[in-house]
Amino acid sequence: MYQALKQKPQRCAVLNKHAAQQNLTKSLLKDIGAIKINLKLDGVGINQGCVEYYHIPRQQHTFPSPKKTANGCLSYYLLDAASILPVLALDVGPSCTVLDMCAAPGGKTFLIGQLLSHDGLLVSNEPVKSRRVKLNKVSL
């Protein structure tokens, strides 16, 4: 456990399903050595919908900063790979209602938004003003 805690966190890119030019983003990620991953949890029905996750093996490059696409959305969101698991464990479906109580900096909020459809509702709460500013920069 101690050895694992000493390592740098494994970063993951979650492709933004609302962003324009997804094929260009996928090509960029593949060009830098990112690998598409499939996530599964035992005993939990995971509703991944059309969400795509990518990671880069530790020895290779790092992810470049995501860019805003033509429709103003981030092309992908970077977060610690372990941060994906709590959201997947919730088994959020397209028409769910979700309250995110301490939502900043926005990784889990972003992922929940990717799993919802237009019928779903996401309410994000962040009581700390400086962290709320970061949350407002997340483009779903």
Backbone as JSON Lines, residues from 0, in Angstrom:
{"i":0,"aa":"M","n":[0.83,-1.18,0.0],"ca":[0.0,0.0,0.0],"c":[0.88,1.25,0.0]}
{"i":1,"aa":"Y","n":[1.91,1.24,0.82],"ca":[2.8,2.41,0.92],"c":[3.44,2.7,-0.43]}
{"i":2,"aa":"Q","n":[3.87,1.66,-1.13],"ca":[4.49,1.85,-2.45],"c":[3.5,2.48,-3.44]}
{"i":3,"aa":"A","n":[2.27,2.04,-3.38],"ca":[1.25,2.61,-4.27],"c":[0.99,4.08,-3.95]}
{"i":4,"aa":"L","n":[0.98,4.43,-2.68],"ca":[0.74,5.82,-2.27],"c":[1.89,6.75,-2.68]}
{"i":5,"aa":"K","n":[3.09,6.22,-2.81],"ca":[4.25,7.02,-3.2],"c":[4.26,7.36,-4.69]}
{"i":6,"aa":"Q","n":[3.53,6.59,-5.49],"ca":[3.51,6.82,-6.93],"c":[2.62,8.01,-7.28]}
{"i":7,"aa":"K","n":[2.93,8.6,-8.44],"ca":[2.07,9.67,-8.94],"c":[0.7,9.09,-9.27]}
{"i":8,"aa":"P","n":[-0.36,9.89,-9.11],"ca":[-1.69,9.39,-9.45],"c":[-1.78,9.06,-10.94]}
{"i":9,"aa":"Q","n":[-2.56,8.06,-11.28],"ca":[-2.79,7.7,-12.68],"c":[-3.86,8.63,-13.23]}
{"i":10,"aa":"R","n":[-3.48,9.43,-14.2],"ca":[-4.43,10.37,-14.8],"c":[-5.26,9.66,-15.86]}
{"i":11,"aa":"C","n":[-6.46,10.17,-16.04],"ca":[-7.39,9.62,-17.0],"c":[-8.08,10.78,-17.72]}
{"i":12,"aa":"A","n":[-8.33,10.61,-18.99],"ca":[-9.08,11.6,-19.77],"c":[-10.46,11.03,-20.06]}
{"i":13,"aa":"V","n":[-11.49,11.81,-19.73],"ca":[-12.86,11.42,-20.03],"c":[-13.29,12.27,-21.22]}
{"i":14,"aa":"L","n":[-13.56,11.61,-22.33],"ca":[-13.97,12.31,-23.55],"c":[-15.32,12.99,-23.33]}
{"i":15,"aa":"N","n":[-15.43,14.24,-23.75],"ca":[-16.66,15.0,-23.57],"c":[-17.62,14.69,-24.71]}
{"i":16,"aa":"K","n":[-18.72,14.01,-24.4],"ca":[-19.67,13.63,-25.44],"c":[-20.43,14.83,-26.01]}
{"i":17,"aa":"H","n":[-20.35,15.99,-25.34],"ca":[-21.03,17.19,-25.82],"c":[-20.12,18.07,-26.68]}
{"i":18,"aa":"A","n":[-18.84,17.74,-26.76],"ca":[-17.89,18.57,-27.5],"c":[-17.97,18.28,-29.0]}
{"i":19,"aa":"A","n":[-17.71,19.3,-29.78],"ca":[-17.62,19.13,-31.23],"c":[-16.28,18.46,-31.55]}
{"i":20,"aa":"Q","n":[-16.15,17.93,-32.73],"ca":[-14.89,17.38,-33.25],"c":[-14.34,16.23,-32.41]}
{"i":21,"aa":"Q","n":[-15.19,15.31,-31.98],"ca":[-14.74,14.18,-31.16],"c":[-13.73,13.3,-31.87]}
{"i":22,"aa":"N","n":[-13.88,13.12,-33.18],"ca":[-12.92,12.27,-33.9],"c":[-11.52,12.85,-33.87]}
{"i":23,"aa":"L","n":[-11.39,14.19,-33.94],"ca":[-10.07,14.81,-33.85],"c":[-9.48,14.6,-32.47]}
{"i":24,"aa":"T","n":[-10.31,14.7,-31.46],"ca":[-9.83,14.49,-30.08],"c":[-9.37,13.05,-29.9]}
{"i":25,"aa":"K","n":[-10.14,12.09,-30.41],"ca":[-9.75,10.68,-30.31],"c":[-8.42,10.44,-31.01]}
{"i":26,"aa":"S","n":[-8.25,11.05,-32.17],"ca":[-6.98,10.9,-32.91],"c":[-5.82,11.48,-32.12]}
{"i":27,"aa":"L","n":[-6.02,12.66,-31.53],"ca":[-4.97,13.28,-30.72],"c":[-4.58,12.38,-29.55]}
{"i":28,"aa":"L","n":[-5.57,11.85,-28.86],"ca":[-5.3,11.0,-27.72],"c":[-4.53,9.74,-28.13]}
{"i":29,"aa":"K","n":[-4.93,9.15,-29.24],"ca":[-4.23,7.96,-29.72],"c":[-2.81,8.3,-30.17]}
{"i":30,"aa":"D","n":[-2.62,9.48,-30.78],"ca":[-1.29,9.9,-31.23],"c":[-0.3,10.06,-30.07]}
{"i":31,"aa":"I","n":[-0.79,10.4,-28.89],"ca":[0.12,10.57,-27.75],"c":[0.26,9.3,-26.93]}
{"i":32,"aa":"G","n":[-0.33,8.21,-27.42],"ca":[-0.19,6.93,-26.74],"c":[-1.27,6.6,-25.74]}
{"i":33,"aa":"A","n":[-2.36,7.37,-25.75],"ca":[-3.46,7.09,-24.83],"c":[-4.2,5.83,-25.28]}
{"i":34,"aa":"I","n":[-4.63,5.07,-24.31],"ca":[-5.32,3.81,-24.57],"c":[-6.74,3.91,-24.03]}
{"i":35,"aa":"K","n":[-7.7,3.54,-24.87],"ca":[-9.1,3.52,-24.43],"c":[-9.27,2.38,-23.44]}
{"i":36,"aa":"I","n":[-9.95,2.65,-22.33],"ca":[-10.14,1.61,-21.32],"c":[-11.62,1.37,-21.08]}
{"i":37,"aa":"N","n":[-11.93,0.14,-20.73],"ca":[-13.29,-0.23,-20.35],"c":[-13.29,-0.46,-18.86]}
{"i":38,"aa":"L","n":[-14.18,0.18,-18.15],"ca":[-14.23,0.06,-16.7],"c":[-15.37,-0.85,-16.29]}
{"i":39,"aa":"K","n":[-15.09,-1.73,-15.32],"ca":[-16.11,-2.64,-14.81],"c":[-15.96,-2.74,-13.3]}
{"i":40,"aa":"L","n":[-17.07,-2.79,-12.61],"ca":[-17.08,-3.02,-11.17],"c":[-17.87,-4.29,-10.9]}
{"i":41,"aa":"D","n":[-17.36,-5.16,-10.06],"ca":[-18.08,-6.38,-9.72],"c":[-19.35,-6.06,-8.96]}
{"i":42,"aa":"G","n":[-20.44,-6.66,-9.38],"ca":[-21.7,-6.53,-8.67],"c":[-22.44,-5.22,-8.88]}
{"i":43,"aa":"V","n":[-21.93,-4.34,-9.72],"ca":[-22.59,-3.06,-9.96],"c":[-22.91,-2.95,-11.45]}
{"i":44,"aa":"G","n":[-24.17,-2.64,-11.76],"ca":[-24.54,-2.43,-13.15],"c":[-24.1,-1.06,-13.6]}
{"i":45,"aa":"I","n":[-23.01,-0.99,-14.34],"ca":[-22.45,0.3,-14.74],"c":[-23.12,0.8,-16.01]}
{"i":46,"aa":"N","n":[-23.66,2.01,-15.93],"ca":[-24.26,2.63,-17.09],"c":[-23.24,3.61,-17.67]}
{"i":47,"aa":"Q","n":[-22.4,3.13,-18.57],"ca":[-21.38,4.0,-19.14],"c":[-21.9,4.79,-20.33]}
{"i":48,"aa":"G","n":[-23.02,4.38,-20.87],"ca":[-23.54,5.1,-22.03],"c":[-22.48,5.2,-23.11]}
{"i":49,"aa":"C","n":[-22.27,6.4,-23.62],"ca":[-21.28,6.59,-24.66],"c":[-20.03,7.28,-24.11]}
{"i":50,"aa":"V","n":[-19.8,7.17,-22.81],"ca":[-18.63,7.8,-22.2],"c":[-17.39,6.98,-22.51]}
{"i":51,"aa":"E","n":[-16.33,7.67,-22.95],"ca":[-15.08,6.99,-23.27],"c":[-13.98,7.5,-22.34]}
{"i":52,"aa":"Y","n":[-13.18,6.55,-21.85],"ca":[-12.1,6.85,-20.92],"c":[-10.77,6.45,-21.57]}
{"i":53,"aa":"Y","n":[-9.74,7.27,-21.36],"ca":[-8.41,6.99,-21.9],"c":[-7.37,7.17,-20.8]}
{"i":54,"aa":"H","n":[-6.31,6.37,-20.87],"ca":[-5.19,6.57,-19.95],"c":[-3.9,6.4,-20.73]}
{"i":55,"aa":"I","n":[-2.83,6.9,-20.16],"ca":[-1.5,6.78,-20.75],"c":[-0.65,5.99,-19.76]}
{"i":56,"aa":"P","n":[0.01,4.94,-20.23],"ca":[0.91,4.21,-19.32],"c":[1.9,5.17,-18.66]}
{"i":57,"aa":"R","n":[2.21,4.93,-17.4],"ca":[3.02,5.84,-16.57],"c":[4.34,6.26,-17.21]}
{"i":58,"aa":"Q","n":[4.97,5.4,-17.96],"ca":[6.29,5.72,-18.5],"c":[6.23,6.63,-19.73]}
{"i":59,"aa":"Q","n":[5.07,6.82,-20.29],"ca":[4.96,7.58,-21.53],"c":[4.62,9.04,-21.26]}
{"i":60,"aa":"H","n":[4.18,9.73,-22.3],"ca":[3.82,11.14,-22.24],"c":[2.73,11.41,-21.21]}
{"i":61,"aa":"T","n":[2.5,12.68,-20.97],"ca":[1.35,13.09,-20.16],"c":[0.3,13.69,-21.1]}
{"i":62,"aa":"F","n":[-0.9,13.82,-20.6],"ca":[-1.96,14.41,-21.41],"c":[-1.72,15.9,-21.59]}
{"i":63,"aa":"P","n":[-1.93,16.41,-22.8],"ca":[-1.91,17.87,-22.97],"c":[-3.18,18.46,-22.35]}
{"i":64,"aa":"S","n":[-3.14,19.73,-22.07],"ca":[-4.34,20.39,-21.54],"c":[-5.46,20.3,-22.57]}
{"i":65,"aa":"P","n":[-6.67,20.02,-22.12],"ca":[-7.78,19.94,-23.08],"c":[-8.09,21.31,-23.65]}
{"i":66,"aa":"K","n":[-8.52,21.32,-24.88],"ca":[-8.88,22.56,-25.57],"c":[-10.39,22.67,-25.68]}
{"i":67,"aa":"K","n":[-10.87,23.9,-25.79],"ca":[-12.29,24.1,-26.05],"c":[-12.54,23.87,-27.53]}
{"i":68,"aa":"T","n":[-13.62,23.19,-27.84],"ca":[-13.95,22.9,-29.23],"c":[-14.83,24.02,-29.8]}
{"i":69,"aa":"A","n":[-15.24,23.85,-31.05],"ca":[-16.0,24.89,-31.74],"c":[-17.29,25.27,-31.01]}
{"i":70,"aa":"N","n":[-17.87,24.34,-30.26],"ca":[-19.11,24.66,-29.55],"c":[-18.85,25.13,-28.11]}
{"i":71,"aa":"G","n":[-17.59,25.4,-27.76],"ca":[-17.25,25.98,-26.47],"c":[-17.08,24.98,-25.33]}
{"i":72,"aa":"C","n":[-17.15,23.7,-25.62],"ca":[-16.99,22.67,-24.59],"c":[-15.55,22.17,-24.56]}
{"i":73,"aa":"L","n":[-15.09,21.76,-23.38],"ca":[-13.79,21.12,-23.3],"c":[-13.82,19.81,-24.07]}
{"i":74,"aa":"S","n":[-12.73,19.49,-24.77],"ca":[-12.68,18.26,-25.56],"c":[-12.66,17.03,-24.65]}
{"i":75,"aa":"Y","n":[-12.02,17.13,-23.5],"ca":[-12.01,16.07,-22.51],"c":[-11.69,16.67,-21.16]}
{"i":76,"aa":"Y","n":[-11.89,15.88,-20.11],"ca":[-11.61,16.34,-18.76],"c":[-10.6,15.39,-18.14]}
{"i":77,"aa":"L","n":[-9.57,15.95,-17.52],"ca":[-8.54,15.14,-16.88],"c":[-8.84,14.99,-15.39]}
{"i":78,"aa":"L","n":[-8.73,13.77,-14.9],"ca":[-8.91,13.53,-13.48],"c":[-8.16,12.28,-13.07]}
{"i":79,"aa":"D","n":[-7.99,12.12,-11.79],"ca":[-7.36,10.92,-11.26],"c":[-8.28,9.74,-11.6]}
{"i":80,"aa":"A","n":[-7.69,8.67,-12.1],"ca":[-8.49,7.52,-12.52],"c":[-9.35,6.97,-11.38]}
{"i":81,"aa":"A","n":[-8.86,7.05,-10.15],"ca":[-9.63,6.55,-9.0],"c":[-10.9,7.36,-8.77]}
{"i":82,"aa":"S","n":[-10.94,8.6,-9.24],"ca":[-12.12,9.44,-9.06],"c":[-13.3,8.98,-9.91]}
{"i":83,"aa":"I","n":[-13.05,8.15,-10.89],"ca":[-14.12,7.65,-11.75],"c":[-14.95,6.59,-11.02]}
{"i":84,"aa":"L","n":[-14.31,5.81,-10.17],"ca":[-14.98,4.67,-9.55],"c":[-16.19,5.04,-8.68]}
{"i":85,"aa":"P","n":[-16.14,6.09,-7.85],"ca":[-17.34,6.42,-7.06],"c":[-18.54,6.77,-7.94]}
{"i":86,"aa":"V","n":[-18.29,7.46,-9.04],"ca":[-19.4,7.84,-9.94],"c":[-19.98,6.59,-10.59]}
{"i":87,"aa":"L","n":[-19.11,5.68,-11.04],"ca":[-19.62,4.46,-11.66],"c":[-20.36,3.59,-10.65]}
{"i":88,"aa":"A","n":[-19.92,3.6,-9.4],"ca":[-20.6,2.82,-8.36],"c":[-22.03,3.33,-8.11]}
{"i":89,"aa":"L","n":[-22.28,4.61,-8.39],"ca":[-23.62,5.17,-8.23],"c":[-24.59,4.62,-9.27]}
{"i":90,"aa":"D","n":[-24.04,4.11,-10.38],"ca":[-24.85,3.58,-11.47],"c":[-25.85,4.63,-11.98]}
{"i":91,"aa":"V","n":[-25.33,5.81,-12.28],"ca":[-26.15,6.92,-12.77],"c":[-26.7,6.58,-14.15]}
{"i":92,"aa":"G","n":[-28.0,6.69,-14.29],"ca":[-28.66,6.44,-15.57],"c":[-29.04,7.74,-16.25]}
{"i":93,"aa":"P","n":[-29.47,7.66,-17.5],"ca":[-29.76,8.86,-18.29],"c":[-30.82,9.78,-17.7]}
{"i":94,"aa":"S","n":[-31.78,9.25,-16.96],"ca":[-32.84,10.11,-16.43],"c":[-32.77,10.26,-14.9]}
{"i":95,"aa":"C","n":[-31.62,10.04,-14.32],"ca":[-31.45,10.17,-12.86],"c":[-31.42,11.64,-12.44]}
{"i":96,"aa":"T","n":[-31.68,11.86,-11.16],"ca":[-31.48,13.15,-10.52],"c":[-30.35,12.97,-9.52]}
{"i":97,"aa":"V","n":[-29.3,13.8,-9.63],"ca":[-28.11,13.66,-8.79],"c":[-27.79,14.99,-8.12]}
{"i":98,"aa":"L","n":[-27.5,14.92,-6.82],"ca":[-27.04,16.08,-6.06],"c":[-25.58,15.84,-5.71]}
{"i":99,"aa":"D","n":[-24.7,16.69,-6.21],"ca":[-23.26,16.61,-5.93],"c":[-22.98,17.68,-4.88]}
{"i":100,"aa":"M","n":[-22.71,17.25,-3.64],"ca":[-22.65,18.19,-2.5],"c":[-21.36,19.01,-2.39]}
{"i":101,"aa":"C","n":[-20.23,18.47,-2.67],"ca":[-18.96,19.24,-2.65],"c":[-18.32,19.03,-4.01]}
{"i":102,"aa":"A","n":[-18.79,19.77,-4.98],"ca":[-18.58,19.45,-6.38],"c":[-17.25,19.88,-6.98]}
{"i":103,"aa":"A","n":[-16.58,20.86,-6.41],"ca":[-15.33,21.34,-7.02],"c":[-14.19,20.38,-6.71]}
{"i":104,"aa":"P","n":[-13.23,20.27,-7.61],"ca":[-13.01,21.1,-8.78],"c":[-13.83,20.72,-10.01]}
{"i":105,"aa":"G","n":[-14.54,19.58,-9.99],"ca":[-15.49,19.33,-11.07],"c":[-15.36,18.01,-11.8]}
{"i":106,"aa":"G","n":[-14.39,17.19,-11.49],"ca":[-14.21,15.93,-12.21],"c":[-15.4,15.0,-12.11]}
{"i":107,"aa":"K","n":[-15.84,14.73,-10.9],"ca":[-16.99,13.83,-10.73],"c":[-18.26,14.48,-11.27]}
{"i":108,"aa":"T","n":[-18.4,15.79,-11.09],"ca":[-19.54,16.52,-11.65],"c":[-19.58,16.36,-13.17]}
{"i":109,"aa":"F","n":[-18.41,16.54,-13.8],"ca":[-18.3,16.38,-15.24],"c":[-18.73,14.98,-15.67]}
{"i":110,"aa":"L","n":[-18.21,13.98,-14.99],"ca":[-18.52,12.6,-15.36],"c":[-20.0,12.29,-15.18]}
{"i":111,"aa":"I","n":[-20.59,12.75,-14.09],"ca":[-22.03,12.55,-13.88],"c":[-22.81,13.19,-15.02]}
{"i":112,"aa":"G","n":[-22.43,14.4,-15.41],"ca":[-23.08,15.09,-16.53],"c":[-22.99,14.31,-17.83]}
{"i":113,"aa":"Q","n":[-21.89,13.58,-18.02],"ca":[-21.72,12.78,-19.23],"c":[-22.66,11.58,-19.24]}
{"i":114,"aa":"L","n":[-23.01,11.08,-18.06],"ca":[-23.87,9.9,-17.96],"c":[-25.36,10.23,-18.03]}
{"i":115,"aa":"L","n":[-25.71,11.5,-17.83],"ca":[-27.11,11.91,-17.87],"c":[-27.54,12.27,-19.28]}
{"i":116,"aa":"S","n":[-28.82,12.17,-19.53],"ca":[-29.39,12.64,-20.8],"c":[-30.11,13.96,-20.51]}
{"i":117,"aa":"H","n":[-30.85,14.45,-21.5],"ca":[-31.62,15.69,-21.31],"c":[-32.75,15.49,-20.29]}
{"i":118,"aa":"D","n":[-33.11,14.24,-20.01],"ca":[-34.14,13.95,-19.02],"c":[-33.58,13.95,-17.6]}
{"i":119,"aa":"G","n":[-32.27,13.87,-17.45],"ca":[-31.65,13.83,-16.13],"c":[-31.44,15.22,-15.56]}
{"i":120,"aa":"L","n":[-31.12,15.26,-14.27],"ca":[-30.89,16.54,-13.59],"c":[-29.67,16.39,-12.69]}
{"i":121,"aa":"L","n":[-28.75,17.33,-12.8],"ca":[-27.57,17.39,-11.94],"c":[-27.56,18.72,-11.23]}
{"i":122,"aa":"V","n":[-27.54,18.68,-9.9],"ca":[-27.43,19.88,-9.08],"c":[-26.08,19.81,-8.4]}
{"i":123,"aa":"S","n":[-25.22,20.79,-8.68],"ca":[-23.87,20.82,-8.1],"c":[-23.78,21.91,-7.06]}
{"i":124,"aa":"N","n":[-23.34,21.54,-5.88],"ca":[-23.2,22.46,-4.77],"c":[-21.74,22.55,-4.37]}
{"i":125,"aa":"E","n":[-21.26,23.77,-4.18],"ca":[-19.9,23.97,-3.67],"c":[-19.93,25.16,-2.73]}
{"i":126,"aa":"P","n":[-19.82,24.93,-1.42],"ca":[-19.93,26.03,-0.46],"c":[-18.72,26.97,-0.42]}
{"i":127,"aa":"V","n":[-17.55,26.53,-0.87],"ca":[-16.35,27.36,-0.79],"c":[-16.22,28.17,-2.09]}
{"i":128,"aa":"K","n":[-16.23,29.49,-1.95],"ca":[-16.26,30.38,-3.12],"c":[-15.09,30.15,-4.06]}
{"i":129,"aa":"S","n":[-13.86,30.04,-3.56],"ca":[-12.69,29.87,-4.42],"c":[-12.77,28.57,-5.21]}
{"i":130,"aa":"R","n":[-13.35,27.53,-4.63],"ca":[-13.51,26.26,-5.34],"c":[-14.68,26.33,-6.31]}
{"i":131,"aa":"R","n":[-15.69,27.12,-5.98],"ca":[-16.85,27.3,-6.87],"c":[-16.43,27.94,-8.19]}
{"i":132,"aa":"V","n":[-15.43,28.83,-8.14],"ca":[-14.92,29.47,-9.35],"c":[-14.36,28.39,-10.3]}
{"i":133,"aa":"K","n":[-13.62,27.43,-9.75],"ca":[-13.09,26.33,-10.56],"c":[-14.22,25.5,-11.15]}
{"i":134,"aa":"L","n":[-15.24,25.25,-10.36],"ca":[-16.36,24.45,-10.82],"c":[-17.08,25.12,-11.98]}
{"i":135,"aa":"N","n":[-17.2,26.44,-11.94],"ca":[-17.89,27.17,-13.01],"c":[-17.16,27.08,-14.35]}
{"i":136,"aa":"K","n":[-15.88,26.7,-14.34],"ca":[-15.11,26.59,-15.57],"c":[-15.28,25.25,-16.27]}
{"i":137,"aa":"V","n":[-15.93,24.31,-15.61],"ca":[-16.17,23.0,-16.21],"c":[-17.3,23.13,-17.23]}
{"i":138,"aa":"S","n":[-16.99,22.79,-18.47],"ca":[-18.01,22.83,-19.54],"c":[-18.53,21.43,-19.77]}
{"i":139,"aa":"L","n":[-19.79,21.23,-19.49],"ca":[-20.39,19.93,-19.76],"c":[-20.78,19.86,-21.19]}
